[in-house]
Amino acid sequence: DTGVSQDPRHKITKRGQNVTFRCDPISEHNRLYWYRQTLGQGPEFLTYFQNEAQLEKSRLLSDRFSAERPKGSFSTLEIQRTEQGDSAMYLCASSLSDWETQYFGPGTRLLVL
Amino acid sequence: AQKVTQAQTEISVVEKEDVTLDCVYETRDTTYYLFWYKQPPSGELVFLIRRNSFDEQNEISGRYSWNFQKSTSSFNFTITASQVVDSAVYFCALSEEDTNAGKSTFGDGTTLTVKP
């Protein structure tokens, strides 16, 4: 069984550009989460999906951020008009259902110049 | 609101020493889950343990052990006979059943350095 995968692993972009990240959860995991981690801090919750339904979004998720999970399998996180403050590690996690352990992918490290 | 505090920012030990990483949490829910994750230099968070609020039994897994005490809202993690490969950032996390529907709140982590 493969774990959670994320693509790309690293992304460097210029301020104002749009970026999109992809997450492939563990198969049959219904829950998919996105977190953001900055240097010296723990992951912060951004949003999560139950199958294809996006159930909650954090206040951290401004209007420039959008996430989808179109068929309840993989998910994408798009950031429009990137800002330097968006530079962080973006982590994806999946779990079988409520309250089950979340398993994390390797993350996508974003640097906005 | 849920909160996790890991007061120790950095710990440095010499190989074979025992080390305890502290975790204190705040929650209003009666049903919740606590986790420890390891984040090595490669960056991927590795799951170590999950406990629910009704199970206060301490757990041992090899050189790892966990002490869960509801009375002090603590869930501490001890590594016995530490090894260089234990060097990593360790995160404690909390999920509430009623209030926050399973999403986790993480502490800021403790960076453990084990020197040979």
PDB file of C-alpha atoms in Angstrom:
ATOM      1  CA  ASP A   1       0.000   0.000   0.000  1.00  0.00           C
ATOM      2  CA  THR A   2       1.481   3.315  -1.054  1.00  0.00           C
ATOM      3  CA  GLY A   3       1.329   6.279   1.249  1.00  0.00           C
ATOM      4  CA  VAL A   4       0.125   9.801   0.611  1.00  0.00           C
ATOM      5  CA  SER A   5       1.924  11.413  -2.307  1.00  0.00           C
ATOM      6  CA  GLN A   6       2.249  15.066  -3.197  1.00  0.00           C
ATOM      7  CA  ASP A   7       3.405  16.805  -6.324  1.00  0.00           C
ATOM      8  CA  PRO A   8       5.506  18.804  -6.832  1.00  0.00           C
ATOM      9  CA  ARG A   9       7.862  18.426  -3.897  1.00  0.00           C
ATOM     10  CA  HIS A  10       9.312  21.882  -4.430  1.00  0.00           C
ATOM     11  CA  LYS A  11       7.991  24.969  -6.194  1.00  0.00           C
ATOM     12  CA  ILE A  12       9.640  28.326  -6.701  1.00  0.00           C
ATOM     13  CA  THR A  13       7.496  31.055  -8.164  1.00  0.00           C
ATOM     14  CA  LYS A  14       7.418  34.793  -8.539  1.00  0.00           C
ATOM     15  CA  ARG A  15       5.029  36.939  -6.603  1.00  0.00           C
ATOM     16  CA  GLY A  16       1.731  37.297  -8.386  1.00  0.00           C
ATOM     17  CA  GLN A  17       1.852  33.940 -10.166  1.00  0.00           C
ATOM     18  CA  ASN A  18      -0.648  31.142  -9.626  1.00  0.00           C
ATOM     19  CA  VAL A  19       0.439  27.737  -8.359  1.00  0.00           C
ATOM     20  CA  THR A  20      -1.350  24.417  -8.019  1.00  0.00           C
ATOM     21  CA  PHE A  21      -0.403  21.479  -5.835  1.00  0.00           C
ATOM     22  CA  ARG A  22      -1.709  17.946  -6.034  1.00  0.00           C
ATOM     23  CA  CYS A  23      -2.263  15.376  -3.310  1.00  0.00           C
ATOM     24  CA  ASP A  24      -3.016  11.690  -3.808  1.00  0.00           C
ATOM     25  CA  PRO A  25      -4.304  10.147  -0.573  1.00  0.00           C
ATOM     26  CA  ILE A  26      -4.054   6.563   0.523  1.00  0.00           C
ATOM     27  CA  SER A  27      -6.623   4.641  -1.471  1.00  0.00           C
ATOM     28  CA  GLU A  28      -9.994   4.207   0.211  1.00  0.00           C
ATOM     29  CA  HIS A  29      -9.291   7.040   2.659  1.00  0.00           C
ATOM     30  CA  ASN A  30     -12.398   9.191   2.778  1.00  0.00           C
ATOM     31  CA  ARG A  31     -10.928  12.138   4.610  1.00  0.00           C
ATOM     32  CA  LEU A  32      -8.334  14.428   3.077  1.00  0.00           C
ATOM     33  CA  TYR A  33      -6.747  17.364   4.885  1.00  0.00           C
ATOM     34  CA  TRP A  34      -4.543  20.273   3.861  1.00  0.00           C
ATOM     35  CA  TYR A  35      -2.194  21.901   6.346  1.00  0.00           C
ATOM     36  CA  ARG A  36       0.413  24.648   6.083  1.00  0.00           C
ATOM     37  CA  GLN A  37       3.664  24.607   8.017  1.00  0.00           C
ATOM     38  CA  THR A  38       6.076  27.499   8.388  1.00  0.00           C
ATOM     39  CA  LEU A  39       9.559  27.314   9.808  1.00  0.00           C
ATOM     40  CA  GLY A  40       9.663  26.569  13.509  1.00  0.00           C
ATOM     41  CA  GLN A  41       5.960  25.912  13.805  1.00  0.00           C
ATOM     42  CA  GLY A  42       3.651  22.968  13.730  1.00  0.00           C
ATOM     43  CA  PRO A  43       1.250  22.320  10.858  1.00  0.00           C
ATOM     44  CA  GLU A  44      -1.809  24.596  10.759  1.00  0.00           C
ATOM     45  CA  PHE A  45      -5.133  23.323   9.442  1.00  0.00           C
ATOM     46  CA  LEU A  46      -6.344  24.828   6.180  1.00  0.00           C
ATOM     47  CA  THR A  47      -9.257  22.718   4.950  1.00  0.00           C
ATOM     48  CA  TYR A  48     -10.577  19.193   4.732  1.00  0.00           C
ATOM     49  CA  PHE A  49     -12.761  16.976   2.577  1.00  0.00           C
ATOM     50  CA  GLN A  50     -15.071  14.092   3.279  1.00  0.00           C
ATOM     51  CA  ASN A  51     -15.009  12.328  -0.076  1.00  0.00           C
ATOM     52  CA  GLU A  52     -15.633  15.113  -2.607  1.00  0.00           C
ATOM     53  CA  ALA A  53     -17.313  17.509  -0.158  1.00  0.00           C
ATOM     54  CA  GLN A  54     -15.255  20.316   1.328  1.00  0.00           C
ATOM     55  CA  LEU A  55     -16.546  20.492   4.891  1.00  0.00           C
ATOM     56  CA  GLU A  56     -14.537  23.233   6.495  1.00  0.00           C
ATOM     57  CA  LYS A  57     -12.101  25.991   5.659  1.00  0.00           C
ATOM     58  CA  SER A  58      -9.827  27.756   8.105  1.00  0.00           C
ATOM     59  CA  ARG A  59      -9.711  31.522   8.380  1.00  0.00           C
ATOM     60  CA  LEU A  60      -6.134  31.101   7.188  1.00  0.00           C
ATOM     61  CA  LEU A  61      -7.517  30.206   3.784  1.00  0.00           C
ATOM     62  CA  SER A  62      -7.996  33.554   2.077  1.00  0.00           C
ATOM     63  CA  ASP A  63     -10.001  34.034  -1.103  1.00  0.00           C
ATOM     64  CA  ARG A  64      -6.814  33.460  -3.085  1.00  0.00           C
ATOM     65  CA  PHE A  65      -6.791  29.839  -1.982  1.00  0.00           C
ATOM     66  CA  SER A  66      -9.074  27.193  -3.410  1.00  0.00           C
ATOM     67  CA  ALA A  67      -9.123  23.456  -2.967  1.00  0.00           C
ATOM     68  CA  GLU A  68     -10.970  20.718  -4.790  1.00  0.00           C
ATOM     69  CA  ARG A  69     -11.398  16.992  -4.598  1.00  0.00           C
ATOM     70  CA  PRO A  70     -13.444  16.375  -7.729  1.00  0.00           C
ATOM     71  CA  LYS A  71     -14.040  12.651  -7.565  1.00  0.00           C
ATOM     72  CA  GLY A  72     -13.284  12.017  -3.951  1.00  0.00           C
ATOM     73  CA  SER A  73      -9.826  10.749  -4.779  1.00  0.00           C
ATOM     74  CA  PHE A  74      -6.961  13.176  -5.414  1.00  0.00           C
ATOM     75  CA  SER A  75      -7.136  16.806  -4.351  1.00  0.00           C
ATOM     76  CA  THR A  76      -5.668  20.048  -5.658  1.00  0.00           C
ATOM     77  CA  LEU A  77      -4.806  23.212  -3.771  1.00  0.00           C
ATOM     78  CA  GLU A  78      -4.475  26.359  -5.864  1.00  0.00           C
ATOM     79  CA  ILE A  79      -3.042  29.650  -4.735  1.00  0.00           C
ATOM     80  CA  GLN A  80      -3.771  32.637  -6.951  1.00  0.00           C
ATOM     81  CA  ARG A  81      -1.671  35.802  -7.053  1.00  0.00           C
ATOM     82  CA  THR A  82       0.921  34.368  -4.709  1.00  0.00           C
ATOM     83  CA  GLU A  83       2.476  36.576  -2.048  1.00  0.00           C
ATOM     84  CA  GLN A  84       5.772  36.179  -0.228  1.00  0.00           C
ATOM     85  CA  GLY A  85       3.851  35.303   2.914  1.00  0.00           C
ATOM     86  CA  ASP A  86       2.547  32.196   1.166  1.00  0.00           C
ATOM     87  CA  SER A  87       6.023  30.669   1.328  1.00  0.00           C
ATOM     88  CA  ALA A  88       5.656  27.546   3.448  1.00  0.00           C
ATOM     89  CA  MET A  89       5.425  23.774   3.368  1.00  0.00           C
ATOM     90  CA  TYR A  90       1.989  22.594   2.278  1.00  0.00           C
ATOM     91  CA  LEU A  91       1.106  19.235   3.764  1.00  0.00           C
ATOM     92  CA  CYS A  92      -1.622  16.850   2.772  1.00  0.00           C
ATOM     93  CA  ALA A  93      -2.941  14.097   5.024  1.00  0.00           C
ATOM     94  CA  SER A  94      -5.588  11.431   4.675  1.00  0.00           C
ATOM     95  CA  SER A  95      -7.488   9.212   7.060  1.00  0.00           C
ATOM     96  CA  LEU A  96      -9.892   6.327   6.716  1.00  0.00           C
ATOM     97  CA  SER A  97     -12.698   8.174   8.471  1.00  0.00           C
ATOM     98  CA  ASP A  98     -13.443  10.471  11.374  1.00  0.00           C
ATOM     99  CA  TRP A  99     -11.021  10.211  14.281  1.00  0.00           C
ATOM    100  CA  GLU A 100      -8.752   7.769  12.538  1.00  0.00           C
ATOM    101  CA  THR A 101      -5.094   8.581  12.336  1.00  0.00           C
ATOM    102  CA  GLN A 102      -4.068  11.091   9.696  1.00  0.00           C
ATOM    103  CA  TYR A 103      -1.184   9.967   7.530  1.00  0.00           C
ATOM    104  CA  PHE A 104       0.866  12.720   5.973  1.00  0.00           C
ATOM    105  CA  GLY A 105       2.501  13.108   2.604  1.00  0.00           C
ATOM    106  CA  PRO A 106       6.017  14.479   2.081  1.00  0.00           C
ATOM    107  CA  GLY A 107       4.729  18.003   1.508  1.00  0.00           C
ATOM    108  CA  THR A 108       5.214  20.638  -1.175  1.00  0.00           C
ATOM    109  CA  ARG A 109       7.683  23.347  -0.260  1.00  0.00           C
ATOM    110  CA  LEU A 110       6.674  26.666  -1.831  1.00  0.00           C
ATOM    111  CA  LEU A 111       8.996  29.631  -2.145  1.00  0.00           C
ATOM    112  CA  VAL A 112       7.574  32.884  -3.451  1.00  0.00           C
ATOM    113  CA  LEU A 113      10.197  35.348  -4.617  1.00  0.00           C
TER     114      LEU A 113
ATOM    115  CA  ALA B   1     -10.593  26.404  21.783  1.00  0.00           C
ATOM    116  CA  GLN B   2      -8.149  23.575  21.549  1.00  0.00           C
ATOM    117  CA  LYS B   3      -4.486  24.264  22.182  1.00  0.00           C
ATOM    118  CA  VAL B   4      -1.304  22.232  22.392  1.00  0.00           C
ATOM    119  CA  THR B   5       1.813  23.474  24.146  1.00  0.00           C
ATOM    120  CA  GLN B   6       5.239  21.960  23.757  1.00  0.00           C
ATOM    121  CA  ALA B   7       7.303  24.109  26.078  1.00  0.00           C
ATOM    122  CA  GLN B   8      10.643  22.585  25.134  1.00  0.00           C
ATOM    123  CA  THR B   9      11.770  24.174  21.896  1.00  0.00           C
ATOM    124  CA  GLU B  10      15.056  22.282  21.642  1.00  0.00           C
ATOM    125  CA  ILE B  11      16.609  19.401  23.548  1.00  0.00           C
ATOM    126  CA  SER B  12      20.101  18.050  23.091  1.00  0.00           C
ATOM    127  CA  VAL B  13      21.250  14.756  24.590  1.00  0.00           C
ATOM    128  CA  VAL B  14      24.113  12.351  24.186  1.00  0.00           C
ATOM    129  CA  GLU B  15      23.430   8.956  22.684  1.00  0.00           C
ATOM    130  CA  LYS B  16      22.050   6.374  25.141  1.00  0.00           C
ATOM    131  CA  GLU B  17      20.565   8.990  27.425  1.00  0.00           C
ATOM    132  CA  ASP B  18      16.842   8.892  28.157  1.00  0.00           C
ATOM    133  CA  VAL B  19      14.828  11.948  27.137  1.00  0.00           C
ATOM    134  CA  THR B  20      11.255  13.072  27.813  1.00  0.00           C
ATOM    135  CA  LEU B  21       9.343  15.415  25.534  1.00  0.00           C
ATOM    136  CA  ASP B  22       6.513  17.283  27.220  1.00  0.00           C
ATOM    137  CA  CYS B  23       3.069  17.992  25.791  1.00  0.00           C
ATOM    138  CA  VAL B  24       0.284  19.886  27.540  1.00  0.00           C
ATOM    139  CA  TYR B  25      -3.114  20.336  25.917  1.00  0.00           C
ATOM    140  CA  GLU B  26      -6.298  22.324  26.436  1.00  0.00           C
ATOM    141  CA  THR B  27      -9.744  21.210  25.393  1.00  0.00           C
ATOM    142  CA  ARG B  28     -13.366  21.561  26.489  1.00  0.00           C
ATOM    143  CA  ASP B  29     -14.453  18.298  24.894  1.00  0.00           C
ATOM    144  CA  THR B  30     -14.711  15.102  26.871  1.00  0.00           C
ATOM    145  CA  THR B  31     -13.868  12.981  23.834  1.00  0.00           C
ATOM    146  CA  TYR B  32     -10.644  13.774  22.095  1.00  0.00           C
ATOM    147  CA  TYR B  33      -7.577  12.161  20.590  1.00  0.00           C
ATOM    148  CA  LEU B  34      -3.912  12.819  21.137  1.00  0.00           C
ATOM    149  CA  PHE B  35      -1.101  12.073  18.714  1.00  0.00           C
ATOM    150  CA  TRP B  36       2.649  12.198  18.450  1.00  0.00           C
ATOM    151  CA  TYR B  37       4.394  12.605  15.104  1.00  0.00           C
ATOM    152  CA  LYS B  38       8.076  12.600  14.190  1.00  0.00           C
ATOM    153  CA  GLN B  39       9.409  14.908  11.468  1.00  0.00           C
ATOM    154  CA  PRO B  40      12.943  13.943  10.409  1.00  0.00           C
ATOM    155  CA  PRO B  41      15.090  16.282   8.296  1.00  0.00           C
ATOM    156  CA  SER B  42      13.482  14.865   5.154  1.00  0.00           C
ATOM    157  CA  GLY B  43      10.309  16.679   6.197  1.00  0.00           C
ATOM    158  CA  GLU B  44       7.645  13.962   6.155  1.00  0.00           C
ATOM    159  CA  LEU B  45       5.553  13.645   9.294  1.00  0.00           C
ATOM    160  CA  VAL B  46       5.667  10.099  10.606  1.00  0.00           C
ATOM    161  CA  PHE B  47       2.838   8.885  12.836  1.00  0.00           C
ATOM    162  CA  LEU B  48       3.976   7.435  16.176  1.00  0.00           C
ATOM    163  CA  ILE B  49       0.938   6.994  18.408  1.00  0.00           C
ATOM    164  CA  ARG B  50      -2.757   7.816  18.852  1.00  0.00           C
ATOM    165  CA  ARG B  51      -4.625   7.788  22.177  1.00  0.00           C
ATOM    166  CA  ASN B  52      -8.236   8.545  22.938  1.00  0.00           C
ATOM    167  CA  SER B  53      -9.310  10.467  26.012  1.00  0.00           C
ATOM    168  CA  PHE B  54     -10.844   7.428  27.673  1.00  0.00           C
ATOM    169  CA  ASP B  55      -7.714   5.359  27.596  1.00  0.00           C
ATOM    170  CA  GLU B  56      -5.196   6.532  30.169  1.00  0.00           C
ATOM    171  CA  GLN B  57      -3.069   3.450  30.078  1.00  0.00           C
ATOM    172  CA  ASN B  58       0.556   4.185  29.451  1.00  0.00           C
ATOM    173  CA  GLU B  59       2.000   2.588  26.372  1.00  0.00           C
ATOM    174  CA  ILE B  60       5.406   1.229  25.524  1.00  0.00           C
ATOM    175  CA  SER B  61       6.676   0.433  22.054  1.00  0.00           C
ATOM    176  CA  GLY B  62      10.286  -0.602  21.990  1.00  0.00           C
ATOM    177  CA  ARG B  63      12.348   2.349  23.195  1.00  0.00           C
ATOM    178  CA  TYR B  64       9.329   4.652  23.074  1.00  0.00           C
ATOM    179  CA  SER B  65       6.840   5.161  25.882  1.00  0.00           C
ATOM    180  CA  TRP B  66       3.968   7.538  26.462  1.00  0.00           C
ATOM    181  CA  ASN B  67       2.501   8.831  29.713  1.00  0.00           C
ATOM    182  CA  PHE B  68      -1.063  10.166  29.419  1.00  0.00           C
ATOM    183  CA  GLN B  69      -2.426  11.983  32.486  1.00  0.00           C
ATOM    184  CA  LYS B  70      -5.834  13.634  32.178  1.00  0.00           C
ATOM    185  CA  SER B  71      -5.492  15.210  35.627  1.00  0.00           C
ATOM    186  CA  THR B  72      -2.647  17.381  34.364  1.00  0.00           C
ATOM    187  CA  SER B  73      -3.732  17.445  30.684  1.00  0.00           C
ATOM    188  CA  SER B  74      -0.393  16.047  29.657  1.00  0.00           C
ATOM    189  CA  PHE B  75       0.725  13.458  27.146  1.00  0.00           C
ATOM    190  CA  ASN B  76       4.473  13.097  27.506  1.00  0.00           C
ATOM    191  CA  PHE B  77       6.768  11.043  25.311  1.00  0.00           C
ATOM    192  CA  THR B  78       9.926   9.306  26.538  1.00  0.00           C
ATOM    193  CA  ILE B  79      12.688   7.846  24.419  1.00  0.00           C
ATOM    194  CA  THR B  80      14.863   5.395  26.299  1.00  0.00           C
ATOM    195  CA  ALA B  81      18.492   4.890  25.327  1.00  0.00           C
ATOM    196  CA  SER B  82      18.323   7.538  22.608  1.00  0.00           C
ATOM    197  CA  GLN B  83      20.061   7.032  19.285  1.00  0.00           C
ATOM    198  CA  VAL B  84      21.363   9.447  16.670  1.00  0.00           C
ATOM    199  CA  VAL B  85      18.538   8.367  14.350  1.00  0.00           C
ATOM    200  CA  ASP B  86      16.054   9.755  16.879  1.00  0.00           C
ATOM    201  CA  SER B  87      17.179  13.274  15.959  1.00  0.00           C
ATOM    202  CA  ALA B  88      14.108  15.010  14.544  1.00  0.00           C
ATOM    203  CA  VAL B  89      11.339  17.445  15.362  1.00  0.00           C
ATOM    204  CA  TYR B  90       8.569  15.836  17.389  1.00  0.00           C
ATOM    205  CA  PHE B  91       5.015  17.163  17.316  1.00  0.00           C
ATOM    206  CA  CYS B  92       2.158  16.549  19.691  1.00  0.00           C
ATOM    207  CA  ALA B  93      -1.351  17.019  18.252  1.00  0.00           C
ATOM    208  CA  LEU B  94      -4.950  17.092  19.500  1.00  0.00           C
ATOM    209  CA  SER B  95      -8.233  16.335  17.723  1.00  0.00           C
ATOM    210  CA  GLU B  96     -11.588  17.078  19.352  1.00  0.00           C
ATOM    211  CA  GLU B  97     -14.591  14.956  18.524  1.00  0.00           C
ATOM    212  CA  ASP B  98     -17.371  17.451  19.105  1.00  0.00           C
ATOM    213  CA  THR B  99     -15.946  20.848  18.347  1.00  0.00           C
ATOM    214  CA  ASN B 100     -13.543  20.479  15.500  1.00  0.00           C
ATOM    215  CA  ALA B 101     -14.629  17.371  13.647  1.00  0.00           C
ATOM    216  CA  GLY B 102     -11.370  15.500  13.524  1.00  0.00           C
ATOM    217  CA  LYS B 103      -8.938  18.116  12.312  1.00  0.00           C
ATOM    218  CA  SER B 104      -5.774  18.298  14.356  1.00  0.00           C
ATOM    219  CA  THR B 105      -4.190  21.142  16.276  1.00  0.00           C
ATOM    220  CA  PHE B 106      -0.436  20.793  16.552  1.00  0.00           C
ATOM    221  CA  GLY B 107       2.069  22.125  19.026  1.00  0.00           C
ATOM    222  CA  ASP B 108       5.084  23.984  17.711  1.00  0.00           C
ATOM    223  CA  GLY B 109       7.296  20.956  18.099  1.00  0.00           C
ATOM    224  CA  THR B 110      10.403  19.999  20.043  1.00  0.00           C
ATOM    225  CA  THR B 111      13.659  19.656  18.140  1.00  0.00           C
ATOM    226  CA  LEU B 112      15.609  16.731  19.527  1.00  0.00           C
ATOM    227  CA  THR B 113      19.293  16.406  18.755  1.00  0.00           C
ATOM    228  CA  VAL B 114      21.035  13.209  19.790  1.00  0.00           C
ATOM    229  CA  LYS B 115      24.792  13.496  19.663  1.00  0.00           C
ATOM    230  CA  PRO B 116      27.055  10.453  19.238  1.00  0.00           C
TER     231      PRO B 116
END
